[in-house]
Short mmCIF file of C-alpha atoms in Angstrom, two decimals:
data_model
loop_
_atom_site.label_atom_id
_atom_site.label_comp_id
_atom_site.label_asym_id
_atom_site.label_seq_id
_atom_site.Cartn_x
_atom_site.Cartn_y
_atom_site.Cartn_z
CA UNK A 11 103.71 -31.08 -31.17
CA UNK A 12 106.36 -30.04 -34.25
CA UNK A 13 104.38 -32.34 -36.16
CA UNK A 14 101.29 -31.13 -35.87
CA UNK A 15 102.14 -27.48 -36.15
CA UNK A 16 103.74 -28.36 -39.32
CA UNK A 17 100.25 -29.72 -40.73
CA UNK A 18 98.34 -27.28 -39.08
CA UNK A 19 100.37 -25.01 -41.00
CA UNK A 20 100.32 -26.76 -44.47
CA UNK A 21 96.35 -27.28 -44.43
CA UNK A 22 96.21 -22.87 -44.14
CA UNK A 23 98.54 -22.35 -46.52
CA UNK A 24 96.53 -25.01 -48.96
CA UNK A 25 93.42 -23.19 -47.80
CA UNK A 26 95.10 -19.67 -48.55
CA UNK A 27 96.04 -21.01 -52.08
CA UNK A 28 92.52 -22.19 -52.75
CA UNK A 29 90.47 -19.21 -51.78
CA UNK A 30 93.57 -16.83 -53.97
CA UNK A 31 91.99 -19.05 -56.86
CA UNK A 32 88.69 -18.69 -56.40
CA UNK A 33 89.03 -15.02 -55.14
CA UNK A 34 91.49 -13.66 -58.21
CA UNK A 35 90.42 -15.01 -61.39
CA UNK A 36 93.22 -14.51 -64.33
CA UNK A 37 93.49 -11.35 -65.84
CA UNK A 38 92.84 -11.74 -69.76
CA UNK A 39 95.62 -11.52 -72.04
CA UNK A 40 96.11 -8.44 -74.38
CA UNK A 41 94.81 -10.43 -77.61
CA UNK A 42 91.41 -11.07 -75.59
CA UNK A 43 91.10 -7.39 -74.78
CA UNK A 44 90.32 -5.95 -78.01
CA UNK A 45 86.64 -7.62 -78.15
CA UNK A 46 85.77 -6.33 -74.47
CA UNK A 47 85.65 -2.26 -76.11
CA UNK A 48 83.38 -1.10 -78.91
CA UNK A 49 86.15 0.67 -80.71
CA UNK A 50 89.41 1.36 -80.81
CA UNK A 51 89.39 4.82 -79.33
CA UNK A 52 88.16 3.73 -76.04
CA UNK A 53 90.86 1.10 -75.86
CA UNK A 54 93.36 3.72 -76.64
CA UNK A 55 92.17 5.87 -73.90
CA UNK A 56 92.38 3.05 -70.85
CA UNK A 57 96.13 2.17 -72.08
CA UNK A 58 95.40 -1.15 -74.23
CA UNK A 59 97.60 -0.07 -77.28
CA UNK A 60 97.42 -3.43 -78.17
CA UNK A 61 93.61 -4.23 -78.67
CA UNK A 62 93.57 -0.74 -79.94
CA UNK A 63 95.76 -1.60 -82.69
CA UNK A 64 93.74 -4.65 -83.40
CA UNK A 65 90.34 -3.13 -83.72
CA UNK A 66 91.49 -0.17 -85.73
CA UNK A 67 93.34 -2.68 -88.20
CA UNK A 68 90.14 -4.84 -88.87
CA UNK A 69 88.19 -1.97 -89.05
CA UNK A 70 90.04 -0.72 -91.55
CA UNK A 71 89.93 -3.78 -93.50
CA UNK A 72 86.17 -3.04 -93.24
CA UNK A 73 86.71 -0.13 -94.91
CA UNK A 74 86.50 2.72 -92.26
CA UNK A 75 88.48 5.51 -93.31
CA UNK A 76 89.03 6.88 -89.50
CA UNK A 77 89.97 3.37 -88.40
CA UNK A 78 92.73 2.93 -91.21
CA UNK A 79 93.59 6.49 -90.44
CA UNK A 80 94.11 5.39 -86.58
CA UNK A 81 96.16 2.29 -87.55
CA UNK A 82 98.53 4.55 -90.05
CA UNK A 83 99.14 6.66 -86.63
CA UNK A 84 100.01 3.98 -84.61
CA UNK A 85 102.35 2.30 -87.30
CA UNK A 86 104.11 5.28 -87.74
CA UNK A 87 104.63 6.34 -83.79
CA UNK A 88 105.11 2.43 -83.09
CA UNK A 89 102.10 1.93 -80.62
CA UNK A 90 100.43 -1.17 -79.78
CA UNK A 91 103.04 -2.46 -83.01
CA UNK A 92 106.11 -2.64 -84.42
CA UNK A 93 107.03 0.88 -86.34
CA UNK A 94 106.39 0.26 -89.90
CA UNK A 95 106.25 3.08 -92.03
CA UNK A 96 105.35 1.70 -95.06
CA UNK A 97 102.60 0.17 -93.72
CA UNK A 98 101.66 3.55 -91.89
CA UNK A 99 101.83 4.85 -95.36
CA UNK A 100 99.23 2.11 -97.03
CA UNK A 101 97.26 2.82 -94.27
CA UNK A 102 96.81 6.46 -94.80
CA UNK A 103 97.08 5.81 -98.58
CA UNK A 104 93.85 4.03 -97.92
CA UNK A 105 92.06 6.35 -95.34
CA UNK A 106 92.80 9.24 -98.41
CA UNK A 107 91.12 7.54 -100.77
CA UNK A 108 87.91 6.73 -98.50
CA UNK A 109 87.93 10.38 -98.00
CA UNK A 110 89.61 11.33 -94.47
CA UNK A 111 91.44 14.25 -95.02
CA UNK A 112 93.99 14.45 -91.97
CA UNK A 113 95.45 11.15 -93.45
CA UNK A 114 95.55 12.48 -96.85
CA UNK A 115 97.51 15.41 -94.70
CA UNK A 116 99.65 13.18 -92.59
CA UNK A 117 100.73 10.78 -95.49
CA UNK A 118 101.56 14.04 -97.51
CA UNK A 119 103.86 15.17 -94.77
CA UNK A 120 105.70 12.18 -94.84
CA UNK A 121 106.39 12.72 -98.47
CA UNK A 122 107.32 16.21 -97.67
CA UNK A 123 110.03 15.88 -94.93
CA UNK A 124 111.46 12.12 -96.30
CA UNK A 125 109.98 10.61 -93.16
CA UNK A 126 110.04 6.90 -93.38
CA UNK A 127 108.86 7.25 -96.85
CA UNK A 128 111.51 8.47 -100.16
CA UNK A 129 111.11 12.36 -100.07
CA UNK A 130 108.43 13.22 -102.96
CA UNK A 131 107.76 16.88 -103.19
CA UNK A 132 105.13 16.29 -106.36
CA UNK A 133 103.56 13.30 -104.45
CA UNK A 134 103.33 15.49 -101.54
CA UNK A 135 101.68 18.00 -103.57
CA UNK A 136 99.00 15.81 -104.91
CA UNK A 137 98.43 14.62 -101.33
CA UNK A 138 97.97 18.03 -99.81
CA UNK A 139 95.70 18.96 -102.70
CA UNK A 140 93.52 15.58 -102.22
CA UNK A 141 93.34 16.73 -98.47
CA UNK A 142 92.25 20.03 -99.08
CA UNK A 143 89.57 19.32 -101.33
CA UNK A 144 88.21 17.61 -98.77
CA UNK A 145 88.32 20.71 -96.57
CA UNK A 146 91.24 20.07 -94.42
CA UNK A 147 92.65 23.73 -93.37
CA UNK A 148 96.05 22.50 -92.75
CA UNK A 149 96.23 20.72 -96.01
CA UNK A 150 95.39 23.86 -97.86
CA UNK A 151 97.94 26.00 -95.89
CA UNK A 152 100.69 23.45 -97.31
CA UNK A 153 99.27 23.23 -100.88
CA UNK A 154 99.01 26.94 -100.29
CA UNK A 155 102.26 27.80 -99.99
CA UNK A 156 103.71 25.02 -102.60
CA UNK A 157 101.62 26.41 -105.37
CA UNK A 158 103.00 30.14 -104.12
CA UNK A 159 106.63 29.08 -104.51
CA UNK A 160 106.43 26.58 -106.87
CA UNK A 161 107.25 23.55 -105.06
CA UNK A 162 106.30 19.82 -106.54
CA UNK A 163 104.59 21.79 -109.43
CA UNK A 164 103.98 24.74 -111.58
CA UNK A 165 103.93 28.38 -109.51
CA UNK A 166 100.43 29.95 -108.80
CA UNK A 167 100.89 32.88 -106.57
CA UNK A 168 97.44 33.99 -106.81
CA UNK A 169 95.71 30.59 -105.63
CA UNK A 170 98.60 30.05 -103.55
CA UNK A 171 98.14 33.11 -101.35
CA UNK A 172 93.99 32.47 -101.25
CA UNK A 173 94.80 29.32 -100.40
CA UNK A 174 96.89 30.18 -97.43
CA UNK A 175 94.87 33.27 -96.91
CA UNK A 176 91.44 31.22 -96.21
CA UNK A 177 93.41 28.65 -93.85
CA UNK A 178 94.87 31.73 -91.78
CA UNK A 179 90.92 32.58 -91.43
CA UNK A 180 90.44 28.90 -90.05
CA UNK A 181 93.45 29.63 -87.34
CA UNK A 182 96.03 27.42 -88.85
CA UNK A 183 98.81 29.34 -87.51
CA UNK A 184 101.32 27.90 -90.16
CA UNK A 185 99.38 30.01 -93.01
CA UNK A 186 99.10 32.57 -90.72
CA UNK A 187 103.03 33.13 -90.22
CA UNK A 188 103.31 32.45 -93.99
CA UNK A 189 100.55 35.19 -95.11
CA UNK A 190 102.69 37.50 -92.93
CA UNK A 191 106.04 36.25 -93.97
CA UNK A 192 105.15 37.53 -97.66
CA UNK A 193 103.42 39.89 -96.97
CA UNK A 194 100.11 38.97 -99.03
CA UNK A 195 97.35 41.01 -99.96
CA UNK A 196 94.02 39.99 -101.00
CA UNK A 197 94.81 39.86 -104.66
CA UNK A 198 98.12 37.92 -104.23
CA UNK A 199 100.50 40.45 -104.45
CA UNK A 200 102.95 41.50 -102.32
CA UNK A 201 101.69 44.52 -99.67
CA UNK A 202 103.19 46.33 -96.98
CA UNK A 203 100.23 45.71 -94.84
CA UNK A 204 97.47 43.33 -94.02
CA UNK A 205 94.15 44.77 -95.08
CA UNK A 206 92.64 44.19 -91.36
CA UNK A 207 88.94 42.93 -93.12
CA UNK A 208 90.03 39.99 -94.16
CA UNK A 209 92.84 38.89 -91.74
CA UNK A 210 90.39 39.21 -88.45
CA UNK A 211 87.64 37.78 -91.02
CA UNK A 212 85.70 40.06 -90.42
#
């Protein structure tokens, strides 16, 4: 009677173990993910840092300037990879020069404040410049004020403060604050108060 119990009991747990198989198929591993999503944004959204990573990086080796700008991001903040920031750095280098202006933006910040990359106030400069020509409003702010105090290059106060003055009318608060901090006119100079025209943008 033990005996039989026994193999009773083995041939359901053999049957239990068989159906699991059947039943449960193997999740895929994180390397097989990244072909299962059309781009990288969706993977990012569901959690898969991983396959994320991957599709942004061979994008960008296709030459999409979003998808290198992606893969800068997630070198820098060490998602989905190891931190790297000089390869965040190429990365956005890259996405720049195809013409995406919130990596020219993000690569010249990381000149600006020494962050993973040597502290570059002219290289900055050249980056915020290269962002706002592509109509970035937070790249002008920057460029903005650097031109207005002379930082990384020669002093322009009057294309500083348009500069700053047009990216307060596109509600980047920074130029806002700064517009205010100096007190700028419309010509540049220094004013007691905003002429209320321009500032609402009206």
């Amino acid at each position: 009677m033990i005996k039989r119990s026994i193999s009773t009991a083995l041939r359901c747990l053999t049957a239990g173990l068989v159906f699991a198989s059947i039943s449960a198929p193997a999740l895929p591993q994180e390397s097989d993910v990244a072909s299962q999503y059309r781009n990288g944004d969706v993977a990012f959204r569901l959690g898969h840092m991983n396959a994320a990573f991957d599709i942004y990086s061979a994008r960008c080796d296709e030459g999409s300037a979003y998808d290198c700008y992606r893969a800068g991001d997630m070198y820098r903040r060490a998602m989905g990879t190891e931190q790297d920031y000089d390869a965040a750095g190429d990365a956005y280098e890259r996405s720049c020069e195809l013409g995406h202006g919130d990596a020219c933006l993000a690569l010249a910040n990381m000149h600006f404040n020494g962050q993973g990359l040597e502290q570059d106030y002219p290289r900055a400069r050249e980056l915020y410049e290269a962002g706002c020509d592509l109509n970035d409003a937070s790249s002008c702010a920057v460029l903005g004020n650097m031109k207005y105090v002379g930082m990384g290059g020669p002093r322009d106060r009057i294309e500083g403060a348009e500069l700053m003055r047009r990216s307060c009318l596109q509600e980047v608060v920074y130029a806002c604050n700064q517009v205010r901090r100096y007190g700028l006119s419309n010509n540049g100079e220094r004013s007691n108060t905003l002429r209320r025209g321009w500032w609402t943008g009206n």
